[in-house]
Amino acid sequence: MRRVQPEQLRSHRWYGVKDLRAFGHRSRTKQMGYGPEDYAGKPVIAIVNTWSDINPCHTHFRQRAEEVKRGVWQAGGFPVELPAISLSEPFQKPSTMLYRNLLAMETEELLRSYPIDGAVLMGGCDKTTPGLVMGATSMNLPAIYLPGGPMLKGRWGSTVLGSGSDVWKYWDAKRAGEIGECEWEGIENGIARSPGHCMTMGTASTMTSAAEALGLTLPGAASIPAAFSDHARMATATGRRAVEMVWEDLRLDQILTPTAFDNAIAVVMALGGSTNAAIHLVAMARRAGVELPLIRFDEIARRVPVLANIRPSGQYLMEDFYDAGGLRALMGLLGDRLDQVATTVTGRTLGENLDGARVHDPDVIRDPEHALSDEGGLAVLWGSLAPSGCVVKHTAASPNLLQHTGPAVVFDGYEDLAARIDDDGLQVSEDSVLVLQGAGPLGAPGMPEWGMLPIPRKLLRRGVTDMVRISDARMSGTSYGTCVLHVAPEAHVGGPLALVRDGDPIRLDVPGRRLDLLLDEDELVRRRADWKPRPQPYVRGYGQLFSRHITQADSGCDFDFLAQPGEIPEPAIH
Ligand code: FES
């Protein structure tokens, strides 16, 4: 194994040379109270911390950063904490997705512009995992991911509550008049009771698990609840390992290979993970120079059973999953569905990391013979309504709607949806297909999680709990229902979704992997000739950069100028 020498460290250019600039770097480090015994000849480890007062999923990150530092010191490194934008899913509008690429850019440039040899990336809340990994991948230093960990189970009286999923469920119950303000307040008080990200198999748990399957975390790290002392010890071990990775020159391009991405997809499928993975993994792969077409998700889904009995596809929550053996146990059951010789941050193979993994509760982590579903939870569809593809989480959909033809009820953007969905005069039946336009990467903008369109109140009162819903939006990983998402190209750029009108017949055929607008070609040509593009939503600032360079969902919604590897010169130090 190659061993890096102290003079070969990237930080040596800042600290080790005998010139005026290095004098400045050393004297200013001494100004912060550190002596040469702290930094000289040691790997400088960036702790990229997405803590913020407004991110409840990362409340513990101040403390965890200290625990990472302890590990870095223990291993003979020099830790420096670098705060990065915190992408707080519940608060940031219009969507954290608008800012995922900003976090990626910030991460890359922090690592490039400072004297950094290796990095610990601290994330968890939905977009922070892909954002941090995308940026670090583009910089390609030794880097390790520290997943924030799920929060503890929620409770309302004797009822166990899951993030997101139970919000939608009880909101519909409240709209239908089945519960009142008092019950609603009880749910509000009990659904989020500790630090940590959503504890259902939402986007956060999906992406932190995907990071582990990619080989980017210590084994077992992604499943540890944020509040457990195991999590603090894992943080310290992560800091130690970051230092060793620098000496071993173990960089992300050795880990993020095509088979690593196949492993991540297989794990997402076995978890019944969030549809958002079909955007983020594509974006992460492209940063690593790996082509990951949407068809790969469908191919892998067909050979991977759903083993994790976790909401919204299953019954339990992440705390139960951890107690049942966690992600290592689940990956251990996947056998040759995973590339066992993939390299990981430990310097060992994935197979070696899984050695000795055991399932402690076979109802939470099922073996393939007792899988929740024989196929993974995500199907990719194409057709006249989605020429570049779209996705549906069919394990969270109603089986009777997976092949369905019905008339469209069209909403032109979220405002229109909010204004009319509960109108008793809305012409809609349970056979209708609800269509939301203008909710894609550019249209919304930022592709918010509006894809689980609410069931019209008048149908809710009749006991209707699911309908076919189609949009160019995303959907929270904690959501459920027959929701076709990520339709590409989106309506805002003139995709066929923009041409749908009330009453148009739409056919969904999940087994056949098709989504079609059943109109003849002449009518579509006429409508296209009448279609007028809308103005871009932003005329200045980051929003304008986003509007000019964002790619469509099937390409991962990265910026076109960042979506591939490429040499960027090291900064001149003078
Ligand atoms: Fe942060 Fe769900 S709100 S993960």
Coordinates of C-alpha atoms in Angstrom, one line a residue, residues 123-517:
G123 CA -24.7 15.3 6.7
G124 CA -28.0 13.5 7.0
C125 CA -31.0 15.6 6.2
D126 CA -32.1 14.7 2.7
K127 CA -30.1 16.8 0.2
T128 CA -27.0 17.1 2.4
T129 CA -25.7 13.6 1.6
P130 CA -25.7 14.0 -2.2
G131 CA -24.6 17.6 -2.0
L132 CA -21.6 16.8 0.2
V133 CA -20.6 13.7 -1.7
M134 CA -21.0 15.4 -5.1
G135 CA -18.7 18.2 -4.1
A136 CA -16.1 16.0 -2.4
T137 CA -16.2 13.7 -5.5
S138 CA -15.3 16.6 -7.8
M139 CA -12.4 17.5 -5.5
N140 CA -11.3 13.8 -5.2
L141 CA -9.4 13.9 -1.9
P142 CA -9.5 11.1 0.7
A143 CA -13.0 11.7 2.2
I144 CA -15.3 9.8 4.5
Y145 CA -19.0 10.3 5.2
L146 CA -20.4 10.7 8.7
P147 CA -24.2 10.0 8.5
G148 CA -26.2 12.0 11.0
G149 CA -28.3 9.1 12.0
P150 CA -32.1 8.8 12.3
M151 CA -34.1 10.4 15.2
L152 CA -35.8 8.1 17.8
K153 CA -39.3 6.8 17.1
G154 CA -42.1 9.2 17.5
R155 CA -45.0 8.6 19.9
W156 CA -48.6 9.8 20.4
G157 CA -50.0 8.0 23.4
S158 CA -49.4 4.4 22.7
T159 CA -49.2 5.0 18.9
V160 CA -45.7 4.9 17.3
L161 CA -45.3 7.7 14.8
G162 CA -43.1 7.8 11.8
S163 CA -41.7 11.0 10.2
G164 CA -43.6 12.2 7.2
S165 CA -45.7 9.1 6.6
D166 CA -47.8 9.7 9.6
V167 CA -48.1 13.4 9.0
W168 CA -49.7 12.7 5.6
K169 CA -51.9 10.0 7.1
Y170 CA -53.2 12.0 10.0
W171 CA -53.6 15.2 7.9
D172 CA -55.9 13.3 5.6
A173 CA -57.7 12.0 8.7
K174 CA -58.1 15.5 9.9
R175 CA -59.3 16.7 6.5
A176 CA -61.9 13.9 6.5
G177 CA -63.0 15.0 10.1
E178 CA -61.8 11.7 11.7
I179 CA -59.5 13.5 14.2
G180 CA -59.7 17.0 15.7
E181 CA -57.3 19.8 16.9
C182 CA -56.5 18.0 20.2
E183 CA -55.3 14.8 18.5
W184 CA -53.5 16.8 15.9
E185 CA -51.6 18.8 18.6
G186 CA -50.7 15.5 20.3
I187 CA -49.1 14.3 17.1
E188 CA -47.3 17.6 16.6
N189 CA -45.8 17.2 20.1
G190 CA -44.7 13.6 19.7
I191 CA -43.6 13.0 16.1
A192 CA -40.0 14.4 16.4
R193 CA -38.6 13.7 19.8
S194 CA -34.8 13.7 19.4
P195 CA -32.0 15.0 17.2
G196 CA -31.5 13.1 13.9
H197 CA -33.0 12.9 10.5
C198 CA -36.4 11.4 9.6
M199 CA -36.6 7.8 11.0
T200 CA -38.8 6.3 8.2
M201 CA -37.2 5.1 5.0
G202 CA -37.4 8.6 3.6
T203 CA -34.8 10.3 1.5
A204 CA -32.4 10.8 4.4
S205 CA -32.2 7.2 5.5
T206 CA -32.2 6.1 1.8
M207 CA -29.2 8.4 0.9
T208 CA -27.2 7.8 4.1
S209 CA -27.6 4.0 3.5
A210 CA -26.7 4.5 -0.2
A211 CA -23.5 6.3 1.0
E212 CA -22.7 3.3 3.1
A213 CA -23.4 0.9 0.2
L214 CA -21.1 3.0 -2.0
G215 CA -18.4 2.4 0.6
L216 CA -18.2 5.9 1.9
T217 CA -18.9 5.3 5.6
L218 CA -17.6 3.1 8.3
P219 CA -19.5 -0.2 8.3
G220 CA -22.8 0.1 10.0
A221 CA -22.6 3.8 10.4
A222 CA -25.8 4.8 8.5
S223 CA -28.3 2.9 10.7
I224 CA -27.1 4.2 14.2
P225 CA -29.8 6.5 15.7
A226 CA -28.4 10.0 16.3
A227 CA -29.1 10.0 20.0
F228 CA -27.3 6.7 20.7
S229 CA -23.8 6.7 22.3
D230 CA -22.7 4.4 19.5
H231 CA -23.2 7.4 17.2
A232 CA -20.7 9.5 19.1
R233 CA -18.2 6.6 19.1
M234 CA -18.7 6.1 15.4
A235 CA -18.0 9.9 14.9
T236 CA -14.6 9.5 16.7
A237 CA -13.8 6.4 14.7
T238 CA -14.6 8.3 11.5
G239 CA -12.2 11.1 12.4
R240 CA -9.5 8.5 13.1
R241 CA -10.1 6.8 9.8
A242 CA -10.0 10.1 7.8
V243 CA -6.3 10.5 8.9
E244 CA -5.4 7.0 7.9
M245 CA -7.0 7.5 4.5
V246 CA -4.8 10.4 3.8
W247 CA -1.6 8.4 4.6
E248 CA -3.0 5.6 2.4
D249 CA -3.9 8.1 -0.4
L250 CA -7.3 6.4 -0.6
R251 CA -9.3 8.8 -2.7
L252 CA -12.9 8.8 -3.8
D253 CA -12.2 7.8 -7.4
Q254 CA -10.9 4.4 -6.0
I255 CA -14.3 3.9 -4.3
L256 CA -16.9 5.4 -6.6
T257 CA -16.8 2.9 -9.4
P258 CA -19.7 1.7 -11.6
T259 CA -20.2 -1.4 -9.4
A260 CA -20.2 0.7 -6.3
F261 CA -23.2 2.6 -7.8
D262 CA -24.8 -0.7 -8.7
N263 CA -24.4 -1.7 -5.0
A264 CA -26.0 1.5 -3.9
I265 CA -29.0 1.0 -6.2
A266 CA -29.4 -2.6 -5.0
V267 CA -29.4 -1.5 -1.4
V268 CA -31.9 1.3 -2.1
M269 CA -34.2 -1.3 -3.6
A270 CA -33.8 -3.7 -0.8
L271 CA -34.7 -0.9 1.6
G272 CA -37.8 0.2 -0.3
G273 CA -35.9 3.5 -0.5
S274 CA -36.9 6.9 -1.7
T275 CA -37.5 7.7 -5.3
N276 CA -35.2 10.7 -4.8
A277 CA -32.3 8.3 -5.0
A278 CA -33.0 8.0 -8.8
I279 CA -32.0 11.7 -9.1
H280 CA -29.2 11.9 -6.5
L281 CA -27.3 8.7 -7.4
V282 CA -27.3 9.8 -11.1
A283 CA -25.9 13.2 -10.1
M284 CA -23.3 11.6 -7.8
A285 CA -22.3 9.1 -10.5
R286 CA -21.8 11.7 -13.1
R287 CA -19.5 13.6 -10.8
A288 CA -17.4 10.4 -10.6
G289 CA -17.4 9.9 -14.4
V290 CA -19.9 7.0 -14.1
E291 CA -22.8 6.9 -16.6
L292 CA -25.9 5.8 -14.7
P293 CA -28.9 5.8 -17.0
L294 CA -32.3 5.4 -15.4
I295 CA -32.8 2.0 -17.0
R296 CA -30.1 0.7 -14.6
F297 CA -32.4 1.4 -11.6
D298 CA -35.2 -0.7 -13.3
E299 CA -32.8 -3.5 -14.2
I300 CA -31.5 -3.8 -10.6
A301 CA -34.9 -3.4 -9.1
R302 CA -36.1 -6.5 -10.9
R303 CA -33.5 -8.7 -9.3
V304 CA -33.5 -7.3 -5.7
P305 CA -36.3 -8.1 -3.2
V306 CA -37.5 -5.6 -0.6
L307 CA -36.1 -6.9 2.7
A308 CA -36.4 -3.9 5.0
N309 CA -39.8 -3.8 6.8
I310 CA -39.7 -0.1 7.3
R311 CA -42.3 2.6 6.7
P312 CA -43.6 3.8 4.3
S313 CA -43.3 0.4 2.4
G314 CA -43.3 -1.6 5.7
Q315 CA -44.1 -1.5 9.3
Y316 CA -41.1 -0.5 11.5
L317 CA -38.8 2.5 11.9
M318 CA -35.0 3.0 11.7
E319 CA -34.5 2.5 15.4
D320 CA -36.0 -1.0 15.0
F321 CA -33.8 -1.5 12.0
Y322 CA -30.7 -0.7 13.9
D323 CA -31.7 -3.1 16.7
A324 CA -32.4 -5.8 14.2
G325 CA -28.8 -5.6 12.8
G326 CA -28.9 -2.5 10.7
L327 CA -27.6 -2.1 7.2
R328 CA -24.7 -4.5 7.5
A329 CA -27.2 -7.3 8.3
L330 CA -29.4 -6.3 5.3
M331 CA -26.4 -6.2 3.0
G332 CA -25.2 -9.5 4.3
L333 CA -28.5 -11.0 3.0
L334 CA -28.0 -9.6 -0.5
G335 CA -25.1 -11.9 -1.2
D336 CA -24.0 -11.9 -4.8
R337 CA -26.5 -9.2 -5.6
L338 CA -23.7 -6.9 -4.4
D339 CA -20.2 -6.6 -5.7
Q340 CA -18.5 -7.9 -2.6
V341 CA -15.0 -6.9 -3.7
A342 CA -15.8 -3.2 -4.0
T343 CA -13.3 -0.9 -2.3
T344 CA -14.5 1.1 0.7
V345 CA -13.2 3.8 3.0
T346 CA -12.0 1.2 5.4
G347 CA -9.4 0.1 2.9
R348 CA -11.1 -3.3 3.0
T349 CA -13.7 -4.7 0.6
L350 CA -17.4 -4.4 1.1
G351 CA -17.5 -8.2 1.7
E352 CA -14.9 -8.0 4.4
N353 CA -16.8 -5.2 6.1
L354 CA -19.9 -7.4 6.1
D355 CA -18.1 -10.3 7.7
G356 CA -20.1 -11.5 10.8
A357 CA -23.1 -9.4 10.2
R358 CA -26.3 -10.9 11.7
V359 CA -30.0 -10.3 11.7
H360 CA -31.5 -10.1 15.2
D361 CA -35.1 -9.7 14.2
P362 CA -36.2 -11.5 11.0
D363 CA -39.5 -9.6 10.9
V364 CA -37.7 -6.2 10.6
I365 CA -35.0 -7.5 8.2
R366 CA -36.5 -10.2 6.1
D367 CA -34.6 -12.9 4.3
P368 CA -35.3 -13.1 0.6
E369 CA -37.7 -16.0 1.0
H370 CA -39.9 -13.8 3.2
A371 CA -39.4 -10.5 1.3
L372 CA -42.0 -7.8 1.4
S373 CA -41.8 -7.8 -2.3
D374 CA -39.9 -9.9 -4.8
E375 CA -38.8 -6.8 -6.7
G376 CA -37.3 -3.5 -5.6
G377 CA -39.6 -0.7 -4.9
L378 CA -38.9 1.5 -7.9
A379 CA -40.0 1.2 -11.5
V380 CA -38.9 3.4 -14.4
L381 CA -41.5 4.2 -17.0
W382 CA -41.3 5.7 -20.5
G383 CA -43.9 6.6 -23.0
S384 CA -45.5 9.5 -24.9
L385 CA -46.0 11.4 -21.7
A386 CA -42.5 10.9 -20.4
P387 CA -40.1 10.5 -23.4
S388 CA -37.0 10.8 -21.1
G389 CA -38.5 8.7 -18.3
C390 CA -40.3 9.0 -15.0
V391 CA -40.4 6.9 -11.8
V392 CA -43.0 5.3 -9.6
K393 CA -42.6 3.7 -6.2
H394 CA -44.9 0.8 -6.9
T395 CA -44.4 -0.9 -3.6
A396 CA -46.1 2.1 -1.9
A397 CA -48.8 2.3 -4.6
S398 CA -52.2 0.6 -4.7
P399 CA -52.0 -2.7 -6.7
N400 CA -55.3 -2.1 -8.4
L401 CA -54.0 1.2 -9.9
L402 CA -50.8 -0.1 -11.3
Q403 CA -52.6 -0.6 -14.7
H404 CA -55.1 2.2 -15.0
T405 CA -56.6 4.4 -17.7
G406 CA -58.5 7.6 -16.7
P407 CA -59.3 11.1 -17.7
A408 CA -56.8 13.9 -16.6
V409 CA -57.7 16.6 -14.1
V410 CA -54.9 19.1 -14.7
F411 CA -53.5 21.6 -12.2
D412 CA -51.3 24.3 -13.6
G413 CA -48.8 24.7 -10.8
Y414 CA -49.0 24.3 -7.0
E415 CA -51.1 27.5 -6.5
D416 CA -53.8 26.2 -8.8
L417 CA -53.7 22.8 -7.0
A418 CA -54.0 24.4 -3.6
A419 CA -56.8 26.7 -4.7
R420 CA -59.0 24.0 -6.3
I421 CA -58.2 20.5 -5.0
D422 CA -60.7 20.7 -2.1
D423 CA -63.4 22.6 -4.2
D424 CA -66.6 20.5 -4.1
G425 CA -67.2 21.7 -7.6
L426 CA -64.1 20.0 -9.0
Q427 CA -64.9 17.6 -11.8
V428 CA -63.1 14.5 -10.5
S429 CA -63.8 10.9 -9.7
E430 CA -61.7 8.2 -8.2
D431 CA -60.9 7.0 -11.8
S432 CA -59.5 10.4 -12.7
V433 CA -55.8 10.9 -13.1
L434 CA -54.5 14.0 -11.2
V435 CA -51.9 15.9 -13.2
L436 CA -49.6 18.6 -11.8
Q437 CA -47.7 20.7 -14.3
G438 CA -44.9 23.2 -13.6
A439 CA -43.4 21.5 -10.6
G440 CA -40.1 20.3 -12.1
P441 CA -36.5 21.5 -11.8
L442 CA -37.1 24.7 -13.6
G443 CA -40.9 25.1 -13.4
A444 CA -41.4 25.2 -9.6
P445 CA -38.4 26.0 -9.5
G446 CA -36.3 23.5 -7.6
M447 CA -38.5 20.4 -8.1
P448 CA -40.2 20.4 -4.7
E449 CA -41.8 17.4 -3.1
W450 CA -45.3 18.1 -4.3
G451 CA -45.7 14.8 -6.2
M452 CA -48.0 13.2 -3.6
L453 CA -50.9 15.4 -4.7
P454 CA -53.6 15.4 -2.1
I455 CA -56.8 13.4 -2.7
P456 CA -59.6 15.8 -3.3
R457 CA -61.6 16.3 -0.1
K458 CA -64.9 15.2 -1.6
L459 CA -63.3 11.9 -2.6
L460 CA -61.7 11.5 0.8
R461 CA -65.1 11.8 2.4
R462 CA -66.2 8.9 0.2
G463 CA -63.3 6.8 1.5
V464 CA -61.0 7.2 -1.5
T465 CA -57.4 6.9 -0.2
D466 CA -55.4 6.6 -3.4
M467 CA -55.5 7.8 -7.1
V468 CA -53.1 7.9 -10.0
R469 CA -51.2 11.1 -9.7
I470 CA -48.6 12.4 -12.2
S471 CA -46.2 15.3 -12.0
D472 CA -42.7 16.5 -12.9
A473 CA -42.2 17.0 -9.1
R474 CA -40.4 14.8 -6.6
M475 CA -42.0 13.1 -3.7
S476 CA -40.8 12.8 -0.1
G477 CA -39.4 9.3 0.6
T478 CA -41.9 9.2 3.4
S479 CA -44.8 9.6 1.1
Y480 CA -46.9 6.9 -0.5
G481 CA -49.6 6.3 -3.1
T482 CA -49.8 5.8 -6.8
C483 CA -47.7 8.8 -7.7
V484 CA -45.7 9.0 -10.9
L485 CA -42.9 11.4 -10.5
H486 CA -39.9 13.1 -12.2
V487 CA -41.7 13.2 -15.6
A488 CA -39.0 14.3 -18.0
P489 CA -38.8 16.6 -19.9
E490 CA -40.7 18.7 -17.4
A491 CA -43.7 20.9 -18.4
H492 CA -41.7 24.2 -18.0
V493 CA -39.4 23.3 -20.9
G494 CA -42.2 22.1 -23.1
G495 CA -42.3 18.3 -22.3
P496 CA -45.5 16.6 -23.3
L497 CA -46.8 17.0 -19.7
A498 CA -47.3 20.7 -20.6
L499 CA -49.8 19.7 -23.3
V500 CA -52.2 17.7 -21.1
R501 CA -55.7 19.1 -20.7
D502 CA -58.6 18.2 -18.6
G503 CA -60.3 15.0 -19.8
D504 CA -57.4 13.7 -21.8
P505 CA -57.1 10.0 -21.4
I506 CA -53.9 8.8 -19.7
R507 CA -52.8 5.2 -19.4
L508 CA -50.5 4.0 -16.7
D509 CA -49.0 0.6 -17.1
V510 CA -46.4 -0.2 -14.5
P511 CA -45.9 -3.9 -15.4
G512 CA -45.3 -2.7 -19.0
R513 CA -43.2 0.3 -17.8
R514 CA -45.3 2.7 -19.9
L515 CA -47.0 6.1 -19.3
D516 CA -48.9 7.4 -22.3
L517 CA -51.1 10.3 -23.2

